[in-house]
């Protein structure tokens, strides 16, 4: 079993001074913590993998392709591989669990 605590992952991510921390990588998927603070710009580009975002905290809008919705704690968003997407109008610090399938990288 592998078990993780969000507060510990957030500390590790902050210590590494990056917006993204991959904390699990297996044969068919990888999982990471993505953090954007209120007012920041999301620089990500389309990925080669399908993604699922689970918003652990914060509030923002996300655009996937030509569709936009607001997200907050508890929101789940699916992003197909290759589709442009980004978080924007981040009004509360955003912490998102990201599942990539197949694994990122």
Short mmCIF file of N, CA, C and O in Angstrom, two decimals:
data_model
loop_
_atom_site.label_atom_id
_atom_site.label_comp_id
_atom_site.label_asym_id
_atom_site.label_seq_id
_atom_site.Cartn_x
_atom_site.Cartn_y
_atom_site.Cartn_z
N UNK A 1 0.83 -1.18 0.00
CA UNK A 1 0.00 0.00 0.00
C UNK A 1 0.88 1.24 0.00
O UNK A 1 1.93 1.28 0.63
N UNK A 2 0.40 2.24 -0.71
CA UNK A 2 1.03 3.56 -0.68
C UNK A 2 -0.05 4.53 -0.23
O UNK A 2 -1.14 4.57 -0.81
N UNK A 3 0.23 5.29 0.80
CA UNK A 3 -0.74 6.25 1.33
C UNK A 3 -0.05 7.60 1.47
O UNK A 3 1.14 7.68 1.79
N UNK A 4 -0.81 8.66 1.23
CA UNK A 4 -0.25 10.01 1.22
C UNK A 4 -1.16 10.94 2.00
O UNK A 4 -2.37 10.73 2.06
N UNK A 5 -0.57 12.00 2.55
CA UNK A 5 -1.34 13.05 3.23
C UNK A 5 -1.14 14.35 2.44
O UNK A 5 0.00 14.73 2.15
N UNK A 6 -2.23 14.98 2.14
CA UNK A 6 -2.17 16.19 1.33
C UNK A 6 -1.31 17.27 1.96
O UNK A 6 -0.53 17.94 1.28
N UNK A 7 -1.39 17.43 3.28
CA UNK A 7 -0.59 18.47 3.94
C UNK A 7 0.91 18.18 3.80
O UNK A 7 1.71 19.09 3.59
N UNK A 8 1.30 16.91 3.87
CA UNK A 8 2.72 16.55 3.71
C UNK A 8 3.17 16.74 2.26
O UNK A 8 4.29 17.18 2.00
N UNK A 9 2.30 16.42 1.32
CA UNK A 9 2.64 16.62 -0.09
C UNK A 9 2.81 18.10 -0.40
O UNK A 9 3.70 18.49 -1.15
N UNK A 10 1.96 18.93 0.21
CA UNK A 10 2.06 20.38 -0.01
C UNK A 10 3.38 20.91 0.52
O UNK A 10 4.04 21.74 -0.13
N UNK A 11 3.84 20.44 1.66
CA UNK A 11 5.13 20.86 2.21
C UNK A 11 6.26 20.44 1.26
O UNK A 11 7.14 21.25 0.94
N UNK A 12 6.22 19.20 0.79
CA UNK A 12 7.25 18.72 -0.14
C UNK A 12 7.25 19.52 -1.43
O UNK A 12 8.30 19.90 -1.94
N UNK A 13 6.07 19.80 -1.96
CA UNK A 13 5.96 20.59 -3.19
C UNK A 13 6.56 21.98 -2.99
O UNK A 13 7.36 22.45 -3.79
N UNK A 14 6.22 22.62 -1.89
CA UNK A 14 6.73 23.96 -1.60
C UNK A 14 8.25 23.96 -1.42
O UNK A 14 8.93 24.88 -1.88
N UNK A 15 8.77 22.94 -0.76
CA UNK A 15 10.23 22.84 -0.56
C UNK A 15 10.96 22.70 -1.89
O UNK A 15 12.09 23.15 -2.03
N UNK A 16 10.32 22.05 -2.86
CA UNK A 16 10.93 21.88 -4.18
C UNK A 16 10.71 23.09 -5.08
O UNK A 16 11.18 23.12 -6.22
N UNK A 17 9.99 24.09 -4.58
CA UNK A 17 9.78 25.37 -5.25
C UNK A 17 9.20 25.21 -6.65
O UNK A 17 9.60 25.91 -7.58
N UNK A 18 8.27 24.30 -6.79
CA UNK A 18 7.62 24.12 -8.07
C UNK A 18 6.11 24.08 -7.90
O UNK A 18 5.61 23.83 -6.82
N UNK A 19 5.40 24.32 -8.99
CA UNK A 19 3.94 24.29 -8.95
C UNK A 19 3.41 22.86 -8.96
O UNK A 19 2.28 22.63 -8.56
N UNK A 20 4.24 21.90 -9.41
CA UNK A 20 3.77 20.52 -9.56
C UNK A 20 4.72 19.56 -8.87
O UNK A 20 5.94 19.65 -9.00
N UNK A 21 4.13 18.61 -8.16
CA UNK A 21 4.89 17.54 -7.51
C UNK A 21 4.26 16.21 -7.88
O UNK A 21 3.12 15.93 -7.51
N UNK A 22 4.99 15.41 -8.66
CA UNK A 22 4.52 14.05 -8.93
C UNK A 22 4.89 13.20 -7.72
O UNK A 22 6.06 13.15 -7.33
N UNK A 23 3.91 12.54 -7.11
CA UNK A 23 4.19 11.75 -5.92
C UNK A 23 3.89 10.27 -6.09
O UNK A 23 4.19 9.48 -5.20
N UNK A 24 3.33 9.89 -7.21
CA UNK A 24 3.06 8.47 -7.47
C UNK A 24 3.19 8.22 -8.96
O UNK A 24 2.65 8.98 -9.78
N UNK A 25 3.94 7.17 -9.31
CA UNK A 25 4.07 6.77 -10.71
C UNK A 25 4.00 5.26 -10.77
O UNK A 25 4.80 4.56 -10.14
N UNK A 26 3.06 4.78 -11.52
CA UNK A 26 2.86 3.34 -11.72
C UNK A 26 2.80 3.06 -13.22
O UNK A 26 2.86 3.98 -14.02
N UNK A 27 2.66 1.80 -13.56
CA UNK A 27 2.69 1.40 -14.97
C UNK A 27 1.63 2.10 -15.81
O UNK A 27 1.89 2.51 -16.95
N UNK A 28 0.42 2.28 -15.27
CA UNK A 28 -0.69 2.80 -16.07
C UNK A 28 -1.13 4.22 -15.71
O UNK A 28 -2.07 4.73 -16.32
N UNK A 29 -0.48 4.83 -14.72
CA UNK A 29 -0.90 6.18 -14.31
C UNK A 29 0.17 6.84 -13.47
O UNK A 29 1.06 6.18 -12.95
N UNK A 30 0.04 8.16 -13.36
CA UNK A 30 0.84 8.91 -12.40
C UNK A 30 -0.09 9.92 -11.74
O UNK A 30 -1.13 10.29 -12.28
N UNK A 31 0.30 10.34 -10.53
CA UNK A 31 -0.52 11.27 -9.76
C UNK A 31 0.38 12.35 -9.19
O UNK A 31 1.48 12.07 -8.73
N UNK A 32 -0.13 13.58 -9.23
CA UNK A 32 0.64 14.68 -8.70
C UNK A 32 -0.24 15.72 -8.05
O UNK A 32 -1.47 15.68 -8.16
N UNK A 33 0.41 16.66 -7.38
CA UNK A 33 -0.25 17.79 -6.75
C UNK A 33 0.16 19.04 -7.53
O UNK A 33 1.34 19.31 -7.71
N UNK A 34 -0.83 19.78 -8.00
CA UNK A 34 -0.61 21.01 -8.77
C UNK A 34 -1.12 22.18 -7.94
O UNK A 34 -2.22 22.12 -7.40
N UNK A 35 -0.31 23.22 -7.83
CA UNK A 35 -0.66 24.37 -7.00
C UNK A 35 -0.50 25.66 -7.79
O UNK A 35 0.53 25.91 -8.41
N UNK A 36 -1.55 26.46 -7.74
CA UNK A 36 -1.52 27.80 -8.30
C UNK A 36 -2.13 28.73 -7.28
O UNK A 36 -3.21 28.45 -6.74
N UNK A 37 -1.45 29.82 -6.98
CA UNK A 37 -1.96 30.77 -6.00
C UNK A 37 -2.90 31.77 -6.65
O UNK A 37 -2.87 31.97 -7.87
N UNK A 38 -3.73 32.38 -5.84
CA UNK A 38 -4.70 33.36 -6.33
C UNK A 38 -3.98 34.40 -7.20
O UNK A 38 -2.91 34.89 -6.84
N UNK A 39 -4.57 34.67 -8.36
CA UNK A 39 -4.01 35.66 -9.26
C UNK A 39 -2.94 35.16 -10.20
O UNK A 39 -2.56 35.86 -11.14
N UNK A 40 -2.42 33.95 -9.99
CA UNK A 40 -1.36 33.42 -10.85
C UNK A 40 -1.93 33.02 -12.22
O UNK A 40 -3.13 32.80 -12.37
N UNK A 41 -1.01 32.86 -13.17
CA UNK A 41 -1.35 32.39 -14.51
C UNK A 41 -0.94 30.93 -14.63
O UNK A 41 0.16 30.55 -14.20
N UNK A 42 -1.79 30.13 -15.21
CA UNK A 42 -1.52 28.71 -15.44
C UNK A 42 -0.80 28.56 -16.77
O UNK A 42 -1.38 28.82 -17.82
N UNK A 43 0.48 28.14 -16.77
CA UNK A 43 1.26 28.09 -18.00
C UNK A 43 1.17 26.78 -18.77
O UNK A 43 1.83 26.63 -19.80
N UNK A 44 0.37 25.83 -18.31
CA UNK A 44 0.44 24.50 -18.91
C UNK A 44 -0.03 24.45 -20.35
O UNK A 44 -0.84 25.26 -20.79
N UNK A 45 0.50 23.49 -21.06
CA UNK A 45 0.17 23.20 -22.45
C UNK A 45 -0.55 21.85 -22.50
O UNK A 45 -0.50 21.09 -21.54
N UNK A 46 -1.17 21.51 -23.63
CA UNK A 46 -1.82 20.20 -23.73
C UNK A 46 -0.83 19.06 -23.46
O UNK A 46 0.36 19.17 -23.80
N UNK A 47 -1.34 18.01 -22.86
CA UNK A 47 -0.52 16.84 -22.53
C UNK A 47 -0.85 15.69 -23.48
O UNK A 47 -1.90 15.68 -24.12
N UNK A 48 0.04 14.72 -23.53
CA UNK A 48 -0.16 13.55 -24.37
C UNK A 48 -0.99 12.48 -23.67
O UNK A 48 -1.24 11.43 -24.23
N UNK A 49 -1.38 12.73 -22.41
CA UNK A 49 -2.12 11.77 -21.61
C UNK A 49 -3.51 12.33 -21.29
O UNK A 49 -3.70 13.53 -21.22
N UNK A 50 -4.45 11.42 -21.04
CA UNK A 50 -5.72 11.83 -20.45
C UNK A 50 -5.42 12.28 -19.02
O UNK A 50 -4.49 11.78 -18.38
N UNK A 51 -6.23 13.24 -18.53
CA UNK A 51 -6.04 13.74 -17.17
C UNK A 51 -7.37 13.81 -16.44
O UNK A 51 -8.40 14.08 -17.05
N UNK A 52 -7.30 13.61 -15.14
CA UNK A 52 -8.43 13.90 -14.27
C UNK A 52 -7.92 14.83 -13.20
O UNK A 52 -6.89 14.57 -12.56
N UNK A 53 -8.62 15.95 -13.01
CA UNK A 53 -8.30 16.91 -11.96
C UNK A 53 -9.33 16.75 -10.83
O UNK A 53 -10.53 16.71 -11.09
N UNK A 54 -8.83 16.68 -9.60
CA UNK A 54 -9.69 16.73 -8.42
C UNK A 54 -9.26 17.94 -7.61
O UNK A 54 -8.12 18.01 -7.14
N UNK A 55 -10.15 18.91 -7.46
CA UNK A 55 -9.82 20.13 -6.74
C UNK A 55 -9.94 19.87 -5.24
O UNK A 55 -11.02 19.61 -4.73
N UNK A 56 -8.79 19.92 -4.55
CA UNK A 56 -8.75 19.71 -3.10
C UNK A 56 -9.09 20.98 -2.34
O UNK A 56 -9.68 20.92 -1.26
N UNK A 57 -8.71 22.13 -2.91
CA UNK A 57 -9.04 23.42 -2.28
C UNK A 57 -8.87 24.52 -3.30
O UNK A 57 -8.18 24.37 -4.30
N UNK A 58 -9.51 25.65 -3.03
CA UNK A 58 -9.39 26.81 -3.88
C UNK A 58 -10.60 27.03 -4.76
O UNK A 58 -11.58 26.29 -4.70
N UNK A 59 -10.48 28.07 -5.58
CA UNK A 59 -11.58 28.44 -6.47
C UNK A 59 -10.97 29.08 -7.72
O UNK A 59 -10.07 29.91 -7.63
N UNK A 60 -11.48 28.66 -8.89
CA UNK A 60 -10.98 29.18 -10.16
C UNK A 60 -11.97 28.84 -11.25
O UNK A 60 -12.99 28.18 -11.01
N UNK A 61 -11.63 29.25 -12.46
CA UNK A 61 -12.32 28.77 -13.66
C UNK A 61 -11.33 27.89 -14.40
O UNK A 61 -10.11 28.04 -14.25
N UNK A 62 -11.86 26.96 -15.18
CA UNK A 62 -11.01 26.15 -16.06
C UNK A 62 -11.66 26.12 -17.43
O UNK A 62 -12.88 26.02 -17.55
N UNK A 63 -10.81 26.28 -18.43
CA UNK A 63 -11.27 26.15 -19.81
C UNK A 63 -10.61 24.90 -20.39
O UNK A 63 -9.39 24.74 -20.30
N UNK A 64 -11.44 24.03 -20.96
CA UNK A 64 -10.98 22.81 -21.63
C UNK A 64 -11.55 22.87 -23.04
O UNK A 64 -12.78 22.86 -23.21
N UNK A 65 -10.65 22.98 -24.03
CA UNK A 65 -11.13 23.20 -25.39
C UNK A 65 -11.85 24.53 -25.45
O UNK A 65 -11.30 25.56 -25.11
N UNK A 66 -13.13 24.50 -25.85
CA UNK A 66 -13.90 25.75 -25.91
C UNK A 66 -14.97 25.82 -24.83
O UNK A 66 -15.88 26.64 -24.90
N UNK A 67 -14.85 24.98 -23.80
CA UNK A 67 -15.80 24.98 -22.69
C UNK A 67 -15.14 25.51 -21.42
O UNK A 67 -14.00 25.16 -21.12
N UNK A 68 -15.88 26.32 -20.67
CA UNK A 68 -15.38 26.89 -19.42
C UNK A 68 -16.37 26.62 -18.31
O UNK A 68 -17.58 26.68 -18.52
N UNK A 69 -15.83 26.29 -17.12
CA UNK A 69 -16.66 26.11 -15.94
C UNK A 69 -15.89 26.60 -14.73
O UNK A 69 -14.66 26.74 -14.78
N UNK A 70 -16.60 26.86 -13.65
CA UNK A 70 -15.92 27.21 -12.40
C UNK A 70 -15.69 25.94 -11.60
O UNK A 70 -16.46 24.98 -11.69
N UNK A 71 -14.61 25.93 -10.83
CA UNK A 71 -14.27 24.79 -9.99
C UNK A 71 -13.95 25.28 -8.59
O UNK A 71 -13.48 26.40 -8.39
N UNK A 72 -14.20 24.41 -7.63
CA UNK A 72 -13.87 24.67 -6.24
C UNK A 72 -13.71 23.31 -5.56
O UNK A 72 -13.81 22.26 -6.22
N UNK A 73 -13.46 23.34 -4.26
CA UNK A 73 -13.22 22.10 -3.51
C UNK A 73 -14.27 21.04 -3.86
O UNK A 73 -15.46 21.30 -3.83
N UNK A 74 -13.78 19.86 -4.26
CA UNK A 74 -14.66 18.75 -4.60
C UNK A 74 -14.96 18.60 -6.07
O UNK A 74 -15.50 17.59 -6.49
N UNK A 75 -14.58 19.59 -6.89
CA UNK A 75 -14.82 19.50 -8.33
C UNK A 75 -13.90 18.46 -8.96
O UNK A 75 -12.73 18.33 -8.57
N UNK A 76 -14.42 17.76 -9.97
CA UNK A 76 -13.64 16.79 -10.74
C UNK A 76 -13.81 17.15 -12.21
O UNK A 76 -14.94 17.32 -12.68
N UNK A 77 -12.69 17.24 -12.93
CA UNK A 77 -12.72 17.61 -14.34
C UNK A 77 -11.88 16.61 -15.13
O UNK A 77 -10.74 16.32 -14.75
N UNK A 78 -12.43 16.11 -16.23
CA UNK A 78 -11.70 15.23 -17.14
C UNK A 78 -11.21 16.05 -18.33
O UNK A 78 -11.97 16.83 -18.91
N UNK A 79 -9.94 15.85 -18.70
CA UNK A 79 -9.35 16.53 -19.85
C UNK A 79 -8.77 15.46 -20.78
O UNK A 79 -7.82 14.76 -20.41
N UNK A 80 -9.33 15.32 -21.98
CA UNK A 80 -8.78 14.34 -22.92
C UNK A 80 -7.37 14.72 -23.38
O UNK A 80 -7.03 15.91 -23.45
N UNK A 81 -6.58 13.74 -23.73
CA UNK A 81 -5.22 13.96 -24.23
C UNK A 81 -5.26 14.91 -25.41
O UNK A 81 -6.13 14.84 -26.27
N UNK A 82 -4.30 15.85 -25.44
CA UNK A 82 -4.12 16.74 -26.56
C UNK A 82 -5.03 17.96 -26.59
O UNK A 82 -4.87 18.82 -27.47
N UNK A 83 -5.96 18.08 -25.66
CA UNK A 83 -6.90 19.20 -25.68
C UNK A 83 -6.31 20.37 -24.87
O UNK A 83 -5.92 20.18 -23.72
N UNK A 84 -6.27 21.56 -25.45
CA UNK A 84 -5.78 22.73 -24.70
C UNK A 84 -6.66 22.98 -23.47
O UNK A 84 -7.89 22.86 -23.55
N UNK A 85 -6.01 23.33 -22.36
CA UNK A 85 -6.75 23.58 -21.12
C UNK A 85 -5.89 24.43 -20.19
O UNK A 85 -4.67 24.41 -20.28
N UNK A 86 -6.58 25.17 -19.31
CA UNK A 86 -5.85 25.95 -18.32
C UNK A 86 -6.82 26.45 -17.26
O UNK A 86 -8.01 26.65 -17.52
N UNK A 87 -6.29 26.64 -16.07
CA UNK A 87 -7.03 27.29 -15.00
C UNK A 87 -6.84 28.80 -15.15
O UNK A 87 -5.78 29.25 -15.59
N UNK A 88 -7.84 29.57 -14.79
CA UNK A 88 -7.73 31.03 -14.85
C UNK A 88 -8.72 31.64 -13.86
O UNK A 88 -9.50 30.92 -13.23
N UNK A 89 -8.65 32.96 -13.71
CA UNK A 89 -9.47 33.66 -12.72
C UNK A 89 -9.39 32.93 -11.37
O UNK A 89 -10.41 32.60 -10.76
N UNK A 90 -8.17 32.67 -10.94
CA UNK A 90 -7.93 31.96 -9.68
C UNK A 90 -8.14 32.94 -8.54
O UNK A 90 -7.32 33.82 -8.32
N UNK A 91 -9.25 32.77 -7.83
CA UNK A 91 -9.60 33.72 -6.78
C UNK A 91 -9.21 33.25 -5.39
O UNK A 91 -9.14 34.05 -4.46
N UNK A 92 -8.96 31.96 -5.23
CA UNK A 92 -8.46 31.38 -3.97
C UNK A 92 -7.37 30.39 -4.33
O UNK A 92 -7.49 29.67 -5.33
N UNK A 93 -6.30 30.35 -3.52
CA UNK A 93 -5.19 29.43 -3.79
C UNK A 93 -5.72 28.06 -4.16
O UNK A 93 -6.53 27.48 -3.43
N UNK A 94 -5.26 27.53 -5.28
CA UNK A 94 -5.78 26.30 -5.87
C UNK A 94 -4.81 25.15 -5.61
O UNK A 94 -3.62 25.26 -5.89
N UNK A 95 -5.34 24.05 -5.08
CA UNK A 95 -4.57 22.82 -4.91
C UNK A 95 -5.35 21.70 -5.56
O UNK A 95 -6.51 21.44 -5.21
N UNK A 96 -4.73 21.07 -6.56
CA UNK A 96 -5.42 20.11 -7.41
C UNK A 96 -4.63 18.82 -7.48
O UNK A 96 -3.41 18.84 -7.74
N UNK A 97 -5.29 17.70 -7.26
CA UNK A 97 -4.69 16.39 -7.52
C UNK A 97 -4.90 16.07 -8.99
O UNK A 97 -6.02 16.24 -9.51
N UNK A 98 -3.84 15.64 -9.66
CA UNK A 98 -3.88 15.38 -11.09
C UNK A 98 -3.52 13.92 -11.32
O UNK A 98 -2.47 13.45 -10.88
N UNK A 99 -4.40 13.20 -12.03
CA UNK A 99 -4.14 11.81 -12.41
C UNK A 99 -3.92 11.79 -13.91
O UNK A 99 -4.77 12.24 -14.68
N UNK A 100 -2.75 11.29 -14.34
CA UNK A 100 -2.43 11.13 -15.75
C UNK A 100 -2.49 9.64 -16.10
O UNK A 100 -1.99 8.80 -15.37
N UNK A 101 -3.08 9.34 -17.26
CA UNK A 101 -3.09 7.97 -17.76
C UNK A 101 -2.91 8.01 -19.27
O UNK A 101 -3.71 8.65 -19.95
N UNK A 102 -1.88 7.35 -19.78
CA UNK A 102 -0.78 6.69 -19.08
C UNK A 102 0.06 7.70 -18.30
O UNK A 102 -0.22 8.89 -18.38
N UNK A 103 1.07 7.24 -17.57
CA UNK A 103 1.86 8.14 -16.72
C UNK A 103 2.45 9.30 -17.52
O UNK A 103 2.81 9.14 -18.69
N UNK A 104 2.56 10.44 -16.87
CA UNK A 104 3.18 11.59 -17.48
C UNK A 104 4.67 11.34 -17.68
O UNK A 104 5.33 10.72 -16.86
N UNK A 105 5.17 11.90 -18.78
CA UNK A 105 6.61 11.82 -19.04
C UNK A 105 7.00 10.50 -19.54
O UNK A 105 7.94 9.91 -19.60
#
